[in-house]
Amino acid sequence: MPVLRVCVESLGGEAPGGNIVNGPAKYLTLIVFLMLVVAPAKGGSTGLDGTIRIGIFPFNPINFIDKDGSAEGINPDLLREIFRRENVTLAFVPGSWAEGLKRLEDEEIDIMMSVGYSEERAKSMDYGQESVLQLWGQVFARPEAHSENISGLFGRKIGVMRKDISGSNFISTIEKLGGSCQIVEYPSHDDVFQAVQKGEVDGGVAPQHFGLRHAAQYNLIGTSILFSPFSIYFTSKKGLHRELLDHIDGHLHDWKNDKESYYHETLKKWLAPALSPRSLPTWAVPALLFISIAIVISSCFIILLNRAVRRKTRELKESELRFRDIAFSISDWIWEVDRTGVYTFSTEHSEDLLGFRPDEMIGRSCFDFLAAEMVENARFRLTLSVETGASFRHEELVAIHKNGKRIDLLSSGLVIRSGSGKIIGVRGVDTDITAKKIAETDKKAMEKKLAQGQKMEAIGTLAGGIAHDFNNILAAILGYAELAKEDIEPESETALYLDEILRASIRARELVKQILAFSRQAEATKIPLQPALLIKEAVKMLRPSLPATIEIRQNIERSDVTILADPTQINQIVINLCTNAFHAMEEMGGVLDISLKSVDLNAEDLSKEPHIQPGTFMKLTVTDSGTGIDPEYLEKIFDPYFTTKEMGKGTGMGLSIVHGIVRDSGGFISCYSELGQGTVFHVLLPALPNTAMAVAERAENLPRGDERILFVDDEPMVAEMSKVLLETLGYRVLALTDSRRALTAFRETPQRFDLVITDQTMPALTGAELARELLQIRPELPIILCSGYSSTITKEKAAAMGIREFALKPLVKKEMAFLIRRVLARESP
């Protein structure tokens, strides 16, 4: 070799005298030259020395400790070859994967093998630039319990190796698909496979290379669930031993580019070990040939299958992503349960709907979240679905929110089938209809209230019609009775009869007022009064209508205490309460006790009536010894139309009317009752401080006059009677029954009349319209507008039009006399 020769000659040279160096000296020179010059740049000495501590964990065939305690596998062989020519000692430190990571962090080892890359690990580790292998994560399971898709693992127990990148990738993949599993960690992949074999978990996660080599030892199979390929590297602690990683990277880089290198030989050795034909029996060669052909065919089939799997996996991921997007884009809650009703999947809308996160629901029974009265029906529906395959739609359920609130749901579902067609659960959608149910309830309440209002309106219309006609009749009766009384001897029996007619007519007039007040067609006239006399008169009037089997006891206290109320309404309170008591004692008889007294109430006494101010009250108590009231009805007795009486015994309005009158008077009413023990009603009305009683106008002689009056009423009987009555008081009266004729007569001689008295409800021109026309002619003209009933005119409206007085018919002679003089004495506005 010329080069070597030149080198040798240059090193050795010639001895003095021209002789070439020979013998041992020549060989020694050659060895020195090779050591200093000819040593290869790659794979030669790097100046590294000492001991390199290397973490190793069970990860066959990548790295593991053999039975004899030596480090074996791809990574140990590669490291031994890389450092074979270095002045170093490789010390393999065995332990679990998690222990290895801890030792690297604590600097108890220099290098860790088979580390998958993650950003979190890169914060504390330096990674080599060249990976050793690329691995896939795979799920392994028992043959009889494996799932064909990843959603089938939702809610199940899955084993992973602690801090393993495959396990982390699996958990991340599950979360991205909107599901969750019960993750159980183990120190090594062997421990994971043992747990799967024993049934402690439903499946185990491991890198594909490890699983394919060891799954059969544990009677496990690799499922079709592959995910997240990752590469494994050599690592060291951050900032330490970068030169070691660079040295390893240099060899790996050169080896990977050479298909005949030690790296590729090592992979073949551990991942596809070859058998030497010389060690095989003669029959094995044809068998191996056949196997090789089968392997080639199988490989082609596997390639095609892998492509199909990748395509199906991609389609599955797209389908799952589409399902996830749809599930999260709608406001409804999507869920899945197994055959027993245990949740295996839930979208995040469960938290909005029920307050529970999906991970709080998965693994729990759906019946745990339902109202107690719903459980039986829901269990029947689920059993029917899983046994017959029947779906269900728009089933109304009531669930319990995490805060205890009841939530109305509209639920629909259909069965889930496995690849073999077996029903494995139910998938459904729930919609929150709580607001809708509340709206429906409110709508029904409003409809009921509207119907009640329409009833009241109908009653009011009827009452108004009755009042108009009846008041005209009463006006005639009252007027003619008073005229007849003036023509007979005051002490005669006929005079007594006429007095009774007058009293009955006035009572009838008050009854009409009650009807109008009840139907809200007339305002109550409240005056200061002492109620004792009114209550006694009401009881006296009621006595003849009660059977002798009912004893009436009175304890009416005379008092100077005054209340502000309508006398007619006080009478109405007594009549309604006593009538109610009579119905309670109608069959067996009993005692009706009526008492009235003044009481002082403080804030403590009025704790249940916060809107009432403390002070003095008149307390009316009506007690009966009848059948009593069922406790479940006590809160409803003041509701309109509520009654427990049979048809014909009541309308359910009596107590409602009493309650309204008492509230309108600023007081309150209470009731105490026990079945079989009778009932007590307490009515409390506030007293007026230092208020004098209203004194009725009294005069022995009625005021008279000689003014000219135009009297207009469409009822001939009323017009004629009023003309005679007014003439007895000295007035000159023109009575007309046609409002248009009255307007014509006034226009002819406007100064002829000193006063106009007109009815309101008349054909052609109403009283208000007539008054408007008259006032345009004579603005200062005194006008009295009378009405038995009107829904369009009130006292205030009349005053605003310039009408002096608005009076309710019928009027007795005394009332008419004083009213006329009051109007004529008042100056025009």
XYZ file of N, CA, C and O in Angstrom, residues 123-210:
352
model
N -39.786 20.973 29.280
C -39.418 22.037 30.209
C -38.322 21.590 31.171
O -37.573 22.423 31.695
N -38.229 20.282 31.439
C -37.240 19.779 32.409
C -36.241 18.813 31.789
O -35.344 18.333 32.481
N -36.344 18.500 30.487
C -35.463 17.542 29.835
C -34.891 18.125 28.553
O -35.534 18.923 27.868
N -33.670 17.658 28.214
C -33.109 17.872 26.878
C -33.327 16.600 26.081
O -33.081 15.490 26.581
N -33.804 16.738 24.863
C -34.066 15.606 23.985
C -32.975 15.505 22.925
O -32.444 16.529 22.446
N -32.648 14.271 22.541
C -31.800 14.074 21.382
C -32.517 14.500 20.121
O -33.746 14.543 20.075
N -31.761 14.815 19.079
C -32.370 15.251 17.832
C -32.860 14.078 16.991
O -33.714 14.251 16.132
N -32.282 12.909 17.225
C -32.637 11.742 16.427
C -33.494 10.787 17.266
O -33.106 10.405 18.358
N -34.671 10.432 16.749
C -35.522 9.481 17.453
C -35.024 8.061 17.206
O -34.362 7.790 16.213
N -35.348 7.172 18.118
C -34.984 5.767 17.959
C -36.047 5.042 17.136
O -35.744 4.321 16.183
N -37.334 5.241 17.504
C -38.436 4.586 16.818
C -39.671 5.487 16.861
O -39.762 6.387 17.713
N -40.630 5.237 15.967
C -41.953 5.855 16.046
C -42.960 4.771 16.424
O -42.991 3.713 15.814
N -43.749 5.048 17.458
C -44.705 4.067 17.978
C -46.123 4.626 17.906
O -46.326 5.837 17.935
N -47.114 3.736 17.844
C -48.539 4.094 17.928
C -49.075 3.654 19.276
O -48.678 2.613 19.800
N -50.000 4.427 19.809
C -50.729 3.971 20.985
C -51.846 3.032 20.551
O -52.458 3.219 19.509
N -52.097 1.989 21.342
C -53.139 1.028 20.994
C -53.820 0.545 22.265
O -53.206 0.488 23.341
N -55.106 0.208 22.134
C -55.870 -0.324 23.263
C -55.932 -1.840 23.120
O -56.251 -2.365 22.045
N -55.610 -2.554 24.201
C -55.631 -4.014 24.236
C -56.687 -4.467 25.234
O -56.885 -3.829 26.281
N -57.374 -5.568 24.915
C -58.484 -6.010 25.757
C -58.631 -7.518 25.674
O -58.006 -8.188 24.847
N -59.483 -8.046 26.552
C -59.809 -9.465 26.492
C -60.669 -9.716 25.256
O -61.485 -8.867 24.877
N -60.525 -10.862 24.605
C -61.258 -11.115 23.353
C -62.769 -10.968 23.503
O -63.435 -10.479 22.608
N -63.305 -11.362 24.666
C -64.767 -11.358 24.805
C -65.296 -9.996 25.240
O -66.511 -9.808 25.335
N -64.440 -9.032 25.500
C -64.916 -7.751 26.051
C -64.302 -6.554 25.351
O -64.199 -5.485 25.927
N -63.891 -6.718 24.099
C -63.250 -5.591 23.429
C -64.287 -4.729 22.701
O -65.360 -5.200 22.341
N -63.959 -3.437 22.538
C -64.816 -2.496 21.822
C -64.238 -2.238 20.444
O -63.022 -2.239 20.257
N -65.136 -1.980 19.485
C -64.687 -1.772 18.115
C -64.469 -0.301 17.799
O -63.910 0.029 16.761
N -64.957 0.606 18.639
C -64.692 2.026 18.414
C -64.448 2.690 19.757
O -64.831 2.174 20.816
N -63.820 3.847 19.689
C -63.359 4.490 20.913
C -64.520 4.983 21.770
O -64.413 5.049 22.988
N -65.676 5.315 21.130
C -66.816 5.769 21.930
C -67.374 4.650 22.800
O -68.037 4.902 23.796
N -67.078 3.397 22.425
C -67.532 2.278 23.245
C -66.799 2.176 24.568
O -67.189 1.411 25.443
N -65.696 2.953 24.708
C -64.942 2.935 25.975
C -65.405 4.013 26.935
O -64.953 4.051 28.078
N -66.311 4.910 26.479
C -66.758 5.993 27.346
C -67.379 5.428 28.625
O -68.219 4.540 28.588
N -66.912 5.955 29.751
C -67.454 5.558 31.039
C -66.875 4.267 31.595
O -67.259 3.848 32.682
N -65.930 3.593 30.878
C -65.394 2.315 31.338
C -64.027 2.497 31.970
O -63.376 3.540 31.839
N -63.540 1.458 32.672
C -62.245 1.496 33.343
C -61.135 1.137 32.353
O -61.200 0.087 31.698
N -60.135 2.005 32.242
C -59.019 1.780 31.322
C -57.719 1.926 32.098
O -57.516 2.903 32.823
N -56.798 0.945 31.948
C -55.515 0.983 32.636
C -54.442 1.642 31.766
O -54.368 1.401 30.562
N -53.603 2.465 32.379
C -52.469 3.104 31.685
C -51.256 3.033 32.604
O -51.381 2.921 33.830
N -50.067 3.085 31.984
C -48.848 3.155 32.790
C -48.654 4.586 33.263
O -48.852 5.536 32.497
N -48.267 4.727 34.514
C -48.116 6.035 35.113
C -47.089 6.877 34.348
O -45.986 6.433 34.073
N -47.498 8.066 33.938
C -46.675 9.040 33.213
C -46.278 8.567 31.826
O -45.324 9.071 31.236
N -47.017 7.614 31.265
C -46.723 7.117 29.926
C -47.356 8.052 28.891
O -48.510 8.452 29.032
N -46.594 8.372 27.834
C -47.108 9.281 26.809
C -48.293 8.673 26.084
O -49.221 9.369 25.657
N -48.312 7.336 25.927
C -49.457 6.682 25.281
C -50.727 6.886 26.102
O -51.802 7.170 25.566
N -50.594 6.744 27.425
C -51.747 6.959 28.290
C -52.233 8.402 28.240
O -53.433 8.669 28.176
N -51.283 9.367 28.250
C -51.664 10.779 28.168
C -52.368 11.071 26.855
O -53.378 11.784 26.814
N -51.842 10.505 25.757
C -52.469 10.725 24.451
C -53.875 10.128 24.399
O -54.796 10.690 23.800
N -54.046 8.964 25.022
C -55.368 8.326 25.044
C -56.376 9.204 25.788
O -57.494 9.437 25.307
N -55.987 9.702 26.960
C -56.885 10.545 27.751
C -57.247 11.808 26.967
O -58.407 12.234 26.933
N -56.250 12.403 26.300
C -56.505 13.604 25.510
C -57.475 13.310 24.363
O -58.383 14.098 24.075
N -57.287 12.164 23.710
C -58.177 11.798 22.591
C -59.610 11.618 23.080
O -60.572 12.085 22.443
N -59.790 10.948 24.203
C -61.127 10.744 24.770
C -61.795 12.089 25.067
O -62.968 12.318 24.749
N -61.037 13.003 25.675
C -61.611 14.303 26.038
C -61.990 15.104 24.804
O -63.008 15.792 24.780
N -61.178 15.021 23.754
C -61.492 15.759 22.525
C -62.784 15.254 21.892
O -63.480 16.000 21.201
N -63.105 13.989 22.109
C -64.334 13.415 21.543
C -65.531 13.628 22.456
O -66.618 13.138 22.186
N -65.335 14.363 23.568
C -66.457 14.696 24.446
C -66.809 13.618 25.443
O -67.862 13.691 26.049
N -65.961 12.617 25.610
C -66.274 11.547 26.555
C -65.300 11.542 27.728
O -64.485 12.452 27.903
N -65.372 10.520 28.533
C -64.450 10.342 29.645
C -64.436 8.873 30.046
O -65.382 8.138 29.764
N -63.309 8.468 30.647
C -63.161 7.096 31.138
C -62.673 7.152 32.578
O -62.156 8.167 33.051
N -62.806 6.018 33.261
C -62.235 5.888 34.593
C -60.810 5.348 34.432
O -60.615 4.173 34.130
N -59.835 6.226 34.581
C -58.437 5.889 34.331
C -57.807 5.305 35.596
O -57.912 5.879 36.685
N -57.138 4.136 35.445
C -56.433 3.492 36.558
C -54.954 3.387 36.166
O -54.631 2.833 35.109
N -54.034 3.920 36.989
C -52.615 3.941 36.662
C -51.889 2.753 37.294
O -52.214 2.324 38.419
N -50.845 2.241 36.564
C -50.018 1.126 37.026
C -48.550 1.464 36.777
O -48.222 2.294 35.908
N -47.639 0.810 37.508
C -46.207 1.146 37.365
C -45.643 0.786 35.999
O -44.722 1.453 35.528
N -46.110 -0.287 35.352
C -45.512 -0.728 34.085
C -46.600 -1.248 33.155
O -47.743 -1.483 33.565
N -46.180 -1.452 31.884
C -47.139 -1.992 30.912
C -47.509 -3.435 31.254
O -48.644 -3.869 30.990
N -46.564 -4.204 31.802
C -46.891 -5.568 32.224
C -47.982 -5.561 33.287
O -48.901 -6.389 33.259
N -47.892 -4.604 34.225
C -48.930 -4.493 35.257
C -50.273 -4.119 34.642
O -51.326 -4.583 35.084
N -50.242 -3.271 33.622
C -51.476 -2.890 32.932
C -52.120 -4.130 32.318
O -53.325 -4.379 32.471
N -51.297 -4.961 31.591
C -51.839 -6.147 30.933
C -52.350 -7.169 31.945
O -53.352 -7.844 31.706
N -51.660 -7.297 33.089
C -52.135 -8.212 34.130
C -53.509 -7.758 34.645
O -54.399 -8.587 34.897
N -53.689 -6.431 34.815
C -54.966 -5.907 35.311
C -56.091 -6.172 34.317
O -57.213 -6.515 34.698
N -55.790 -6.041 33.016
C -56.799 -6.335 31.996
C -57.151 -7.818 32.031
O -58.317 -8.207 31.958
N -56.116 -8.675 32.142
C -56.345 -10.117 32.166
C -57.226 -10.527 33.345
O -58.108 -11.381 33.215
N -57.007 -9.904 34.510
C -57.766 -10.247 35.705
C -59.162 -9.609 35.712
O -59.972 -9.926 36.586
N -59.424 -8.698 34.788
C -60.734 -8.055 34.751
C -60.842 -6.849 35.668
O -61.942 -6.336 35.895
N -59.691 -6.383 36.207
C -59.739 -5.198 37.055
C -60.103 -3.961 36.236
O -60.690 -3.010 36.756
N -59.716 -3.953 34.976
C -60.061 -2.873 34.061
C -60.597 -3.487 32.767
O -60.387 -4.677 32.493
N -61.306 -2.663 31.968
C -61.907 -3.159 30.739
C -60.940 -3.156 29.563
O -61.184 -3.828 28.550
N -59.871 -2.410 29.650
C -58.892 -2.348 28.566
C -57.612 -1.709 29.065
O -57.588 -1.066 30.123
N -56.531 -1.897 28.301
C -55.249 -1.324 28.685
C -54.602 -0.619 27.519
O -54.716 -1.039 26.369
N -53.892 0.480 27.799
C -53.222 1.269 26.771
C -51.720 0.988 26.825
O -51.118 0.998 27.903
N -51.122 0.716 25.652
C -49.684 0.481 25.554
C -49.224 0.847 24.148
O -50.041 0.876 23.213
N -47.933 1.134 23.972
C -47.431 1.319 22.610
C -47.643 0.041 21.798
O -47.547 -1.079 22.319
N -47.898 0.194 20.529
C -48.256 -0.940 19.685
C -47.167 -2.016 19.671
O -47.472 -3.220 19.745
N -45.867 -1.621 19.585
C -44.778 -2.597 19.509
C -44.736 -3.474 20.750
O -44.552 -4.687 20.672
N -44.936 -2.853 21.903
C -44.932 -3.624 23.152
C -46.128 -4.570 23.184
O -45.998 -5.744 23.540
